[in-house]
Coordinates of C-alpha atoms in Angstrom, one line a residue:
M1 CA 34.0 -9.6 -40.7
I2 CA 30.8 -11.3 -39.9
V3 CA 31.1 -13.3 -36.7
S4 CA 32.4 -10.3 -35.3
M5 CA 29.4 -8.4 -36.0
Q6 CA 27.1 -11.5 -34.8
D7 CA 29.6 -11.7 -31.7
K8 CA 28.3 -7.9 -31.2
G9 CA 25.0 -8.5 -31.8
E10 CA 24.5 -11.1 -28.9
A11 CA 27.0 -9.5 -26.8
L12 CA 24.0 -6.5 -27.3
L13 CA 21.1 -8.9 -26.7
S14 CA 22.7 -9.8 -23.7
K15 CA 23.5 -6.7 -22.4
C16 CA 19.3 -5.8 -23.3
S17 CA 18.2 -9.1 -21.5
K18 CA 20.4 -8.5 -18.3
G19 CA 19.3 -5.3 -17.4
F20 CA 15.4 -6.4 -18.4
K21 CA 16.1 -9.0 -16.1
S22 CA 17.1 -7.0 -13.4
L23 CA 14.3 -4.3 -14.2
V24 CA 12.0 -7.3 -12.8
R25 CA 14.1 -8.7 -10.3
R26 CA 12.9 -9.7 -6.9
K27 CA 13.8 -9.6 -3.4
Q28 CA 13.8 -12.1 -0.4
V29 CA 10.8 -11.5 2.2
D30 CA 12.3 -10.4 5.9
S31 CA 12.4 -13.3 7.9
V32 CA 14.8 -15.3 10.3
H33 CA 17.2 -15.8 7.2
V34 CA 17.7 -12.2 7.0
R35 CA 20.6 -10.6 9.0
R36 CA 20.8 -7.0 9.1
E37 CA 23.9 -5.4 10.3
G38 CA 23.7 -2.7 13.8
H39 CA 20.8 -1.7 15.3
Q40 CA 17.6 -2.7 14.6
L41 CA 14.2 -0.6 14.9
A42 CA 12.7 -1.1 18.6
R43 CA 9.4 -3.4 18.1
K44 CA 7.7 -1.4 20.7
L45 CA 4.0 -1.2 19.3
T46 CA 0.9 -3.0 19.5
A47 CA -2.2 -3.2 18.1
L48 CA -3.4 0.0 20.1
D49 CA -0.8 1.9 18.9
L50 CA -1.0 1.1 15.6
T51 CA -5.1 1.7 15.7
A52 CA -4.0 5.2 17.2
I53 CA -1.6 6.1 14.5
G54 CA -3.9 4.7 11.6
V55 CA -7.1 7.0 12.9
G56 CA -5.2 9.9 13.3
T57 CA -3.4 9.9 10.1
T58 CA -6.7 9.2 8.6
I59 CA -9.4 11.6 10.4
G60 CA -7.7 14.9 9.2
A61 CA -9.3 18.4 9.4
G62 CA -11.0 17.9 5.8
V63 CA -13.8 16.2 7.4
Y64 CA -15.3 18.7 9.0
V65 CA -15.3 20.4 6.3
L66 CA -16.4 17.7 3.5
V67 CA -19.1 16.6 4.9
G68 CA -20.7 20.5 4.2
T69 CA -19.6 20.9 0.4
V70 CA -20.5 17.3 -0.5
A71 CA -23.9 17.3 0.9
R72 CA -24.4 20.6 -0.6
E73 CA -23.4 19.5 -4.3
H74 CA -23.6 15.9 -5.0
T75 CA -25.3 14.2 -2.1
G76 CA -28.4 15.7 -0.1
P77 CA -29.2 13.2 2.8
A78 CA -27.6 10.3 1.0
R79 CA -24.4 11.9 2.3
T80 CA -24.0 8.4 5.1
V81 CA -24.8 6.2 2.4
S82 CA -21.6 7.5 0.2
F83 CA -19.4 7.1 3.3
L84 CA -20.8 3.8 3.6
I85 CA -19.8 2.9 0.5
A86 CA -16.7 4.5 0.2
G87 CA -15.5 2.4 2.8
L88 CA -16.6 -0.9 1.7
A89 CA -14.2 0.2 -1.1
A90 CA -11.5 1.4 1.1
A91 CA -12.3 -2.0 2.6
L92 CA -11.0 -3.9 -0.4
S93 CA -7.4 -2.2 -0.1
T94 CA -7.6 -3.0 3.5
F95 CA -7.9 -6.7 3.5
C96 CA -5.3 -6.6 0.5
Y97 CA -2.6 -4.4 3.1
A98 CA -3.5 -6.6 6.2
E99 CA -2.7 -10.2 4.2
L100 CA 0.5 -8.5 3.0
A101 CA 1.3 -6.8 6.4
S102 CA 1.3 -10.1 8.0
R103 CA 3.0 -11.9 5.9
C104 CA 5.8 -9.2 5.2
P105 CA 6.2 -7.5 8.5
S106 CA 9.1 -4.8 7.4
A107 CA 9.2 -1.3 7.3
G108 CA 8.4 0.6 3.7
S109 CA 4.8 -1.1 3.0
A110 CA 3.6 -1.0 -0.5
Y111 CA 7.0 -0.7 -1.9
H112 CA 8.4 -3.2 0.6
Y113 CA 5.9 -5.6 -0.8
A114 CA 5.6 -4.8 -4.8
Y115 CA 9.6 -4.9 -4.6
I116 CA 9.2 -8.9 -2.9
C117 CA 5.8 -10.2 -5.8
I118 CA 6.4 -7.8 -8.5
G119 CA 9.9 -6.4 -9.5
E120 CA 12.6 -3.4 -8.3
S121 CA 11.6 -1.1 -11.0
V122 CA 7.8 -1.2 -10.0
A123 CA 8.9 -0.8 -6.4
W124 CA 10.8 1.9 -7.4
L125 CA 7.8 3.5 -8.9
I126 CA 6.3 3.2 -5.9
G127 CA 8.5 4.5 -3.7
W128 CA 9.3 7.6 -5.7
S129 CA 5.4 7.9 -5.6
L130 CA 5.2 7.4 -1.5
I131 CA 8.0 10.0 -1.4
L132 CA 6.1 12.6 -2.9
E133 CA 3.2 11.9 -1.1
Y134 CA 4.4 12.0 2.7
T135 CA 6.2 15.3 1.7
I136 CA 3.5 16.9 0.4
G137 CA 0.7 15.7 2.6
G138 CA 2.9 17.1 5.5
A139 CA 3.8 20.2 4.4
A140 CA -0.4 20.7 3.5
I141 CA -1.1 19.5 6.5
A142 CA 1.0 22.3 8.1
R143 CA -0.3 25.3 6.5
G144 CA -4.0 24.1 7.4
I145 CA -3.0 24.4 11.0
S146 CA -2.2 27.8 11.9
P147 CA -6.0 29.2 10.2
N148 CA -7.3 27.0 12.5
M149 CA -5.2 27.8 15.6
A150 CA -6.1 31.4 14.6
L151 CA -9.7 31.0 14.2
F152 CA -9.6 29.0 17.9
L153 CA -7.7 31.5 19.5
G154 CA -10.7 34.4 18.0
G155 CA -8.9 35.9 15.1
E156 CA -5.5 36.1 13.4
G157 CA -5.1 38.5 15.7
N158 CA -4.9 36.9 18.5
L159 CA -1.8 34.7 17.6
P160 CA 1.7 35.4 18.6
A161 CA 3.6 37.8 16.2
F162 CA 6.0 35.0 15.4
L163 CA 3.4 32.7 14.1
V164 CA 1.4 35.1 12.2
R165 CA 1.6 34.6 8.2
H166 CA 3.7 37.4 6.8
T167 CA 4.1 38.3 2.6
I168 CA 7.4 39.1 1.0
P169 CA 6.7 41.9 -1.0
Q170 CA 9.7 41.4 -3.5
L171 CA 9.0 37.9 -4.1
G172 CA 4.7 37.8 -3.2
V173 CA 5.6 34.7 -1.2
V174 CA 3.7 34.1 2.1
V175 CA 5.7 32.1 4.3
D176 CA 4.0 30.2 7.3
P177 CA 6.3 30.2 10.5
C178 CA 3.1 28.5 12.2
A179 CA 3.9 25.2 9.9
A180 CA 7.1 24.9 10.3
I181 CA 7.8 24.9 13.7
L182 CA 4.9 22.1 13.7
V183 CA 6.3 20.1 11.3
L184 CA 9.9 20.8 13.2
I185 CA 8.2 19.2 16.6
V186 CA 6.6 16.8 14.9
T187 CA 10.3 15.9 13.8
F188 CA 11.8 16.0 17.2
L189 CA 8.9 13.9 18.7
L190 CA 9.6 11.3 15.9
C191 CA 12.9 11.5 16.6
A192 CA 12.8 10.7 20.5
G193 CA 11.7 7.1 19.6
I194 CA 8.7 5.0 18.3
K195 CA 6.7 4.8 21.8
E196 CA 7.3 7.9 22.9
S197 CA 5.9 9.7 19.2
S198 CA 3.1 6.9 19.1
L199 CA 2.0 8.0 22.8
V200 CA 1.7 11.5 22.1
Q201 CA -0.1 10.4 18.8
T202 CA -2.3 8.7 20.9
I203 CA -2.8 11.5 22.7
V204 CA -4.0 14.1 20.0
T205 CA -5.8 11.5 18.6
T206 CA -8.5 10.8 21.4
V207 CA -9.2 14.4 21.9
N208 CA -10.1 14.3 17.9
V209 CA -12.4 11.3 18.5
C210 CA -13.3 13.0 21.6
A211 CA -14.7 16.1 19.8
M212 CA -16.4 13.7 17.0
L213 CA -18.0 12.0 19.5
F214 CA -19.4 15.5 21.3
I215 CA -20.4 16.4 17.7
I216 CA -22.8 13.3 17.3
V217 CA -24.0 13.2 21.2
A218 CA -24.9 16.6 21.6
G219 CA -25.9 16.8 17.7
G220 CA -28.1 14.2 18.1
Y221 CA -29.7 15.4 21.3
L222 CA -30.3 18.8 19.3
A223 CA -31.5 16.9 16.8
C224 CA -34.2 14.7 18.3
K225 CA -35.3 18.2 20.2
T226 CA -35.9 19.7 16.5
G227 CA -37.6 17.1 15.1
W228 CA -34.5 16.2 12.9
V229 CA -35.6 19.2 10.8
G230 CA -32.9 18.3 8.2
Y231 CA -34.8 14.9 7.3
E232 CA -38.3 16.5 6.4
L233 CA -37.9 16.8 2.8
H234 CA -40.5 14.8 1.0
G235 CA -39.3 11.7 -1.1
R236 CA -36.0 14.0 -1.5
F237 CA -33.4 11.2 0.4
F238 CA -31.5 11.2 -3.0
P239 CA -32.2 14.9 -4.5
F240 CA -29.1 14.4 -7.0
G241 CA -30.5 10.8 -7.6
L242 CA -28.3 8.1 -7.7
N243 CA -25.2 9.6 -9.2
G244 CA -25.0 12.1 -7.4
M245 CA -24.6 9.4 -4.3
L246 CA -21.6 7.6 -5.8
A247 CA -20.0 10.9 -7.0
G248 CA -19.9 11.9 -3.7
S249 CA -18.5 8.3 -2.7
A250 CA -15.6 8.9 -4.9
I251 CA -14.9 12.3 -3.0
V252 CA -14.8 11.1 0.6
F253 CA -13.2 7.7 -0.5
F254 CA -10.3 10.2 0.0
S255 CA -11.2 10.6 3.7
Y256 CA -10.3 6.9 4.3
I257 CA -6.5 7.5 3.2
G258 CA -4.2 7.1 5.8
F259 CA -5.0 3.6 7.2
D260 CA -1.6 2.3 5.0
A261 CA 0.8 4.5 7.3
V262 CA 0.2 1.3 10.0
T263 CA 1.9 -0.4 7.5
G264 CA 4.4 1.4 7.3
A265 CA 5.6 1.2 11.2
A266 CA 5.5 -2.7 11.0
E267 CA 9.0 -3.6 12.2
E268 CA 8.4 -1.2 15.3
T269 CA 5.0 -3.8 16.0
K270 CA 5.6 -6.9 19.1
R271 CA 3.3 -9.2 17.2
P272 CA 3.1 -8.1 13.7
L273 CA 1.5 -11.3 12.5
R274 CA -1.7 -10.4 14.9
D275 CA -1.2 -6.8 15.4
L276 CA -0.7 -5.3 11.9
P277 CA -4.2 -7.1 10.5
L278 CA -6.1 -5.9 13.6
G279 CA -4.2 -1.8 13.2
I280 CA -5.7 -1.8 9.9
G281 CA -9.3 -3.6 10.3
M282 CA -10.0 -1.5 13.3
T283 CA -8.9 2.0 12.4
L284 CA -10.7 1.2 9.1
T285 CA -13.7 0.0 11.4
L286 CA -13.5 3.1 13.7
C287 CA -12.9 5.8 10.8
C288 CA -16.2 4.5 9.0
I289 CA -18.1 4.8 11.8
L290 CA -17.6 7.5 13.0
Y291 CA -17.9 9.4 9.6
M292 CA -21.3 8.3 8.8
L293 CA -22.5 8.9 12.4
V294 CA -21.0 12.8 12.4
S295 CA -23.1 12.9 8.5
V296 CA -26.1 11.5 10.0
V297 CA -26.4 14.0 12.6
I298 CA -25.0 17.0 10.5
V299 CA -27.5 16.4 7.6
G300 CA -30.1 16.0 10.8
L301 CA -29.9 19.4 12.1
V302 CA -29.9 21.6 9.4
P303 CA -31.4 21.1 5.9
Y304 CA -28.2 19.9 3.2
Y305 CA -29.2 23.1 1.2
A306 CA -28.5 25.5 4.2
L307 CA -25.3 23.8 5.6
N308 CA -22.2 26.4 5.4
P309 CA -19.8 25.0 2.7
D310 CA -16.5 26.3 4.5
T311 CA -18.0 25.6 8.5
P312 CA -21.3 22.9 8.1
I313 CA -20.9 21.9 11.4
S314 CA -19.9 25.3 13.6
S315 CA -22.9 26.8 11.6
A316 CA -25.1 24.1 12.6
F317 CA -24.7 24.1 16.2
S318 CA -25.2 28.0 15.7
A319 CA -28.1 27.7 14.1
N320 CA -29.4 25.5 16.8
G321 CA -28.4 28.4 19.5
M322 CA -24.7 26.3 20.6
Q323 CA -22.5 29.2 19.2
W324 CA -20.4 27.3 22.0
A325 CA -20.1 24.2 20.3
A326 CA -17.6 26.1 18.0
Y327 CA -14.8 25.8 19.8
I328 CA -15.0 22.5 20.5
V329 CA -15.4 21.4 16.4
T330 CA -12.3 23.8 15.9
A331 CA -9.9 21.9 19.0
G332 CA -11.1 18.6 17.0
A333 CA -9.9 20.2 14.0
V334 CA -6.8 21.5 15.3
T335 CA -5.9 18.2 16.9
A336 CA -7.0 15.9 13.9
L337 CA -4.2 18.2 11.7
C338 CA -1.9 17.7 14.5
A339 CA -2.4 14.2 14.5
S340 CA -2.4 14.0 10.6
L341 CA 0.7 15.9 10.6
M342 CA 2.5 12.7 12.6
G343 CA 1.0 10.5 10.7
S344 CA 2.3 11.6 7.8
L345 CA 5.8 12.3 8.3
L346 CA 6.2 8.9 10.7
P347 CA 6.3 6.4 7.1
Q348 CA 8.8 8.5 5.2
P349 CA 12.0 8.3 7.4
R350 CA 11.0 4.3 7.2
L351 CA 10.5 4.2 3.8
L352 CA 14.3 6.1 3.4
M353 CA 15.5 3.7 5.3
A354 CA 14.1 0.3 3.3
M355 CA 15.0 1.8 0.5
A356 CA 18.6 2.6 1.1
R357 CA 18.7 -1.3 2.6
D358 CA 18.0 -2.1 -0.5
G359 CA 20.8 -0.3 -2.3
L360 CA 18.4 2.1 -3.8
L361 CA 19.1 5.2 -2.1
P362 CA 22.6 6.3 -0.3
A363 CA 23.3 4.4 3.1
F364 CA 23.4 7.3 4.9
F365 CA 19.3 7.2 5.5
S366 CA 19.8 3.8 6.8
D367 CA 21.1 4.4 9.8
I368 CA 19.0 3.6 13.1
S369 CA 20.0 5.2 16.2
T370 CA 21.6 3.5 18.8
R371 CA 19.8 5.1 21.7
T372 CA 16.4 5.9 20.1
Q373 CA 16.0 2.9 17.7
V374 CA 14.6 5.2 14.7
P375 CA 15.8 6.1 11.7
V376 CA 17.2 9.8 12.7
K377 CA 18.9 10.8 9.9
S378 CA 16.3 10.0 7.7
T379 CA 13.5 11.7 10.1
V380 CA 15.9 15.0 10.6
T381 CA 15.8 14.8 6.4
T382 CA 12.5 14.7 6.0
G383 CA 11.0 16.9 8.6
M384 CA 13.4 19.9 7.4
L385 CA 12.4 19.0 3.9
A386 CA 8.5 19.2 4.9
A387 CA 9.1 22.5 7.0
V388 CA 10.9 24.6 4.0
L389 CA 8.3 23.2 2.0
A390 CA 5.4 24.3 4.7
F391 CA 7.2 27.8 5.4
F392 CA 7.4 28.9 1.5
M393 CA 4.9 27.7 -0.5
D394 CA 1.0 27.2 -0.6
V395 CA 1.2 23.4 -1.9
S396 CA -2.8 23.3 -1.8
E397 CA -2.4 23.2 -5.5
L398 CA -0.4 19.9 -5.6
S399 CA -2.7 18.2 -3.0
G400 CA -3.8 15.5 -6.0
M401 CA -0.2 14.3 -6.7
V402 CA -0.7 13.1 -3.2
S403 CA -4.1 11.0 -4.4
V404 CA -2.0 9.7 -7.1
G405 CA 0.9 8.2 -5.0
T406 CA -1.7 6.7 -2.4
L407 CA -4.4 5.0 -5.1
L408 CA -1.1 3.4 -7.0
A409 CA -0.1 1.5 -3.8
F410 CA -3.4 0.8 -3.6
T411 CA -3.8 -1.3 -6.8
V412 CA -0.1 -2.3 -6.8
V413 CA -0.7 -4.1 -3.4
A414 CA -3.8 -5.3 -4.9
I415 CA -2.0 -7.1 -7.8
S416 CA 0.8 -8.1 -5.0
I417 CA -1.7 -10.2 -3.8
L418 CA -2.8 -12.1 -6.8
I419 CA 0.4 -12.7 -7.8
L420 CA 1.1 -14.0 -4.2
R421 CA -1.8 -16.4 -4.7
Y422 CA -1.5 -17.8 -8.2
S423 CA 2.6 -17.2 -8.6
P424 CA 4.3 -16.3 -5.8
P425 CA 8.2 -16.1 -6.4
E426 CA 10.3 -19.5 -7.1
E427 CA 13.1 -18.1 -6.6
V428 CA 15.4 -16.4 -3.9
P429 CA 18.1 -14.1 -4.1
L430 CA 21.1 -14.8 -2.4
P431 CA 24.6 -13.0 -1.6
S432 CA 27.6 -14.2 -3.7
S433 CA 29.5 -14.7 -1.0
L434 CA 27.7 -18.1 -0.1
Q435 CA 28.5 -19.1 -3.5
Q436 CA 30.6 -22.1 -2.0
F437 CA 27.5 -23.2 0.1
I438 CA 24.9 -22.9 -2.4
D439 CA 27.0 -25.0 -5.2
S440 CA 27.7 -27.6 -2.4
V441 CA 23.9 -27.9 -1.5
R442 CA 22.9 -28.0 -5.1
K443 CA 25.5 -31.4 -5.8
Q444 CA 24.0 -32.8 -2.8
L445 CA 20.6 -32.5 -3.9
D446 CA 21.2 -33.3 -7.5
D447 CA 22.6 -36.5 -6.2
D448 CA 20.0 -37.6 -3.7
S449 CA 17.3 -36.6 -6.4
Q450 CA 19.3 -39.1 -9.0
S451 CA 19.8 -42.0 -6.2
M452 CA 15.6 -41.3 -5.3
E453 CA 14.9 -41.8 -9.4
R454 CA 17.0 -45.3 -9.4
K455 CA 15.2 -45.9 -6.4
E456 CA 11.6 -45.1 -7.8
F457 CA 12.9 -47.3 -10.7
N458 CA 14.1 -50.5 -9.2
D459 CA 10.6 -50.6 -7.2
A460 CA 8.8 -50.1 -10.7
D461 CA 10.3 -53.1 -12.2
I462 CA 9.3 -55.3 -9.0
V463 CA 6.1 -54.1 -9.1
E464 CA 5.8 -54.7 -12.9
Q465 CA 6.0 -57.8 -12.6
R466 CA 3.3 -58.3 -10.1
P467 CA -0.1 -59.5 -11.6
S468 CA -2.8 -56.3 -11.5
Q469 CA -5.9 -56.3 -9.6
S470 CA -8.0 -55.0 -12.2
E471 CA -8.6 -52.8 -15.5
Y472 CA -8.8 -49.5 -14.2
G473 CA -5.5 -49.9 -11.9
E474 CA -3.6 -51.5 -14.0
A475 CA -1.7 -47.9 -15.6
S476 CA -0.8 -47.5 -11.2
I477 CA -0.4 -51.5 -10.5
Q478 CA 2.0 -51.9 -13.5
Y479 CA 3.2 -48.7 -14.6
P480 CA 3.3 -46.0 -11.5
L481 CA 6.4 -44.0 -13.7
I482 CA 3.4 -43.8 -16.6
E483 CA 1.1 -42.5 -14.5
K484 CA 3.2 -40.0 -12.4
Q485 CA 4.1 -38.3 -15.7
F486 CA 0.4 -38.0 -16.7
C487 CA -0.5 -36.6 -13.7
E488 CA 2.5 -34.3 -14.0
D489 CA 1.2 -33.1 -17.2
K490 CA -2.4 -32.9 -16.2
Q491 CA -1.6 -30.7 -13.7
N492 CA 1.7 -29.1 -15.2
P493 CA 2.5 -26.3 -12.2
R494 CA 4.6 -24.0 -14.9
R495 CA 2.0 -23.9 -17.5
R496 CA -0.6 -23.2 -14.7
R497 CA 1.4 -20.2 -13.1
N498 CA 2.3 -18.9 -17.0
I499 CA -1.3 -19.0 -17.4
A500 CA -2.0 -17.1 -14.4
I501 CA 0.7 -14.2 -14.5
W502 CA -1.0 -13.9 -19.0
N503 CA -4.3 -13.5 -17.5
I504 CA -3.4 -11.0 -14.7
A505 CA -1.3 -9.1 -17.3
L506 CA -4.2 -9.2 -19.6
F507 CA -6.7 -8.0 -17.0
C508 CA -4.4 -5.1 -16.2
I509 CA -4.5 -3.9 -19.5
G510 CA -8.2 -4.9 -19.7
V511 CA -9.4 -2.3 -16.8
L512 CA -6.6 0.6 -18.0
V513 CA -8.8 0.5 -20.8
L514 CA -12.1 0.5 -19.3
T515 CA -11.1 2.7 -17.0
S516 CA -10.2 5.3 -19.4
A517 CA -13.0 5.3 -22.2
A518 CA -15.3 5.8 -18.5
S519 CA -13.0 8.6 -17.3
V520 CA -11.7 10.5 -20.5
E521 CA -14.2 13.0 -21.7
Y522 CA -14.4 15.1 -25.7
L523 CA -14.2 11.6 -27.0
P524 CA -17.2 10.1 -29.7
S525 CA -19.4 8.3 -27.9
L526 CA -18.9 5.5 -29.8
V527 CA -15.4 5.7 -29.2
H528 CA -15.8 5.6 -25.5
F529 CA -18.7 2.4 -26.3
S530 CA -16.1 0.4 -28.5
L531 CA -12.9 1.2 -25.7
G532 CA -15.4 0.4 -22.9
A533 CA -16.6 -2.8 -24.2
V534 CA -13.2 -3.9 -25.4
G535 CA -12.0 -3.3 -21.9
A536 CA -14.7 -5.1 -20.4
A537 CA -14.2 -7.9 -22.2
I538 CA -10.7 -8.6 -21.8
L539 CA -11.4 -7.7 -17.7
L540 CA -14.2 -10.2 -17.9
C541 CA -12.4 -13.3 -19.7
S542 CA -9.2 -13.1 -18.0
L543 CA -11.0 -13.1 -14.5
V544 CA -12.9 -16.0 -15.1
V545 CA -9.7 -18.1 -16.2
L546 CA -8.2 -17.0 -12.6
A547 CA -11.4 -17.9 -11.2
C548 CA -11.2 -21.5 -12.9
L549 CA -7.1 -22.1 -11.8
N550 CA -6.0 -23.0 -8.6
Q551 CA -3.8 -21.5 -6.7
D552 CA -0.2 -22.1 -6.5
E553 CA 0.6 -24.6 -3.8
A554 CA 3.5 -22.7 -2.8
R555 CA 1.8 -19.6 -1.2
H556 CA 1.0 -21.5 2.1
S557 CA 5.0 -21.0 2.3
F558 CA 5.3 -17.8 1.5
G559 CA 6.4 -15.1 3.7
H560 CA 5.4 -15.5 7.1
T561 CA 2.6 -18.2 7.7
G562 CA -0.2 -18.0 10.4
G563 CA -1.6 -14.5 10.0
F564 CA -4.6 -13.2 8.0
L565 CA -5.6 -14.3 4.5
C566 CA -7.6 -12.0 1.8
P567 CA -10.8 -13.7 1.3
F568 CA -12.5 -14.2 -2.0
V569 CA -9.2 -14.1 -4.5
P570 CA -9.6 -13.2 -7.0
F571 CA -12.4 -11.3 -7.0
L572 CA -12.1 -9.0 -4.0
P573 CA -8.3 -7.7 -5.1
A574 CA -9.8 -7.3 -8.7
A575 CA -12.8 -4.9 -7.5
C576 CA -10.2 -3.2 -5.4
I577 CA -7.8 -2.3 -8.9
L578 CA -10.6 -1.6 -10.9
I579 CA -12.1 1.2 -8.4
N580 CA -8.4 2.4 -7.8
S581 CA -8.1 2.7 -11.2
Y582 CA -11.0 4.5 -12.1
L583 CA -10.1 7.1 -9.4
L584 CA -6.6 7.0 -11.0
M585 CA -8.0 7.6 -14.4
S586 CA -10.3 10.8 -12.9
L587 CA -8.0 12.9 -11.3
G588 CA -7.2 15.3 -14.4
V589 CA -4.2 15.9 -16.6
G590 CA -2.7 18.7 -14.6
T591 CA -2.2 16.4 -11.9
W592 CA -1.0 13.9 -14.1
I593 CA 1.4 16.3 -16.3
R594 CA 3.0 17.3 -12.5
V595 CA 2.9 13.5 -11.4
S596 CA 4.9 12.8 -14.5
I597 CA 7.5 15.7 -14.1
W598 CA 8.3 13.6 -10.4
L599 CA 8.1 9.9 -12.1
I600 CA 10.6 11.4 -15.0
M601 CA 13.1 12.7 -12.5
G602 CA 12.9 9.2 -9.8
A603 CA 13.4 7.2 -13.6
L604 CA 16.6 9.3 -13.9
V605 CA 17.7 9.2 -10.2
Y606 CA 17.2 5.3 -10.4
I607 CA 19.0 5.0 -13.6
S608 CA 22.1 6.7 -12.6
Y609 CA 21.9 5.7 -9.1
G610 CA 19.6 3.0 -7.9
W611 CA 19.8 0.2 -10.7
R612 CA 23.5 0.7 -10.4
H613 CA 23.9 0.2 -6.4
S614 CA 21.4 -2.5 -5.9
S615 CA 22.1 -4.9 -3.6
L616 CA 20.9 -7.4 -6.0
T617 CA 23.2 -6.6 -9.0
N618 CA 25.3 -9.6 -7.7
A619 CA 23.2 -11.5 -6.5
V620 CA 22.8 -15.4 -6.7
Y621 CA 19.2 -17.0 -7.4
V622 CA 17.9 -20.2 -5.6
P623 CA 14.6 -22.6 -5.7
M624 CA 13.2 -22.0 -2.3
A625 CA 13.7 -25.6 -1.7
Y626 CA 17.7 -24.8 -1.1
L627 CA 17.5 -22.2 1.1
D628 CA 17.1 -23.9 4.5
H629 CA 20.0 -26.3 3.3
I630 CA 22.0 -23.4 2.2
Y631 CA 22.0 -21.6 5.8
R632 CA 22.1 -24.3 7.4
A633 CA 25.6 -25.4 5.9
S634 CA 27.0 -21.4 6.2
S635 CA 25.8 -21.7 9.8
S636 CA 27.6 -25.0 10.5
H637 CA 30.4 -23.5 8.5
Q638 CA 30.8 -20.3 10.3
V639 CA 30.0 -22.5 14.0

């Protein structure tokens, strides 16, 4: 009886251990070894195409309104500095994305990186969050286009009847046909092919950038004529102080969200190792310059307290006798929204395709059209869902949930950089169909290793018989095996990797404690200070340990080498994690409640489907050193 209970306990413990391991199982970097069945995505995008996608997605119509609100309530003339600080903060994530995109150039973006570096459960969490972000973001952008189009045409009455918003009396729901039609048009363009859709994106983005350049040039000319009256505030460049300027930076930081859409098209890039980092870097640089120049001009035209919070740029030109400029500004806002809509709908089908390839979603989403070489089924599905949401729902109240998905992705990407540098995966999963080749190669390499050990032992005996040359060289000449063991104990890569992993985990815990103490309100001052001190202590100690550790040599051969490398590791990724975590904690309780409901739904989907159908369920994990030998053996057998 006791033996039976022990057997059951051991079986239960084994199942629990297996279940936990399945949550942290990691997949292989897509490379020449990975052979995908069916058609592939078309590699047609250049760095210029990627920049157009990134800039179009990032610069939305919000900047045409945001500049006025932030200046009036937080920064004053220092709004330009706020955009610069926010751009530098976004650059931290840009560096992390650039390295991972060039090392792992495949569809899925942050989901793909998390699956390779952290594990399946975290990857699912990020993928599920990004699905919410893209869907709600696309619907919210589409709902904002019709009012701007009406403003451009001189009022809602000038819109065609079938595009005007209507209210359903029985339900009290305001439907927006214009938003739904625009989503369907963009969906059709995305189904036509990546090169065709990127060409349209480039045209629309160019019109948007030209509108912003008009604002900068014409506004600068007017400001020079009027003497930059907005800056005639003696000693009041920072009217709200340093805290106000930093608060403005936190708000305008979200104006830079969108550059990660570039990595969603990684699998369709001609030269990913070069073009992906270039596309990401040029996107952020161009957006930051445009934002700062627009801020300089508009605050100089009109004093910050006189800016119209709803139409700050148009009203600034009208105040200087250029009422006609409102049409150009509105055209820029409309094209900005259209470009953002295309950029929001582009990555989601690729994300669904990547998750379906890994078995976490039905295979329906992984089908690629033989004619257009894009995931048409995923694109149509996401487009129809976004069109329905845009038609029936005002999703502005859910817009905070979009930020959660993006900030979670930014944070996980930075953590992935730390793991890649200090503890890259030592083993890779292979399909169980290669088991015979795995066993054969393992036996062959083990035999070779034993032969080498015997040879080294015989050579050591010969060397021991030779006279020593010096007192300090005695150990290396007479006892080479002893010296080798001493060096291995001294370096001990396994121990160093474990220390690194534990300190990365401790750093994340410290960041969580510190940002919680800084953002949670209604706590006594003593509790705030105590939690903050504890979190800061854990954070600093773990960061110091990571800085003192040597990075893993295996990082040089991880993924596709020769691309961009993130500088100042571990400090740059650590700063990225800290900033994004603080912004996450500052989003508000209501937003987190809604996001938690969505994440719980995702956990149920993963448990009921993804966990059981994962492509790694029956995978065999082998050391990285065996990989080339196994594929070589399998290829020769097929020949």
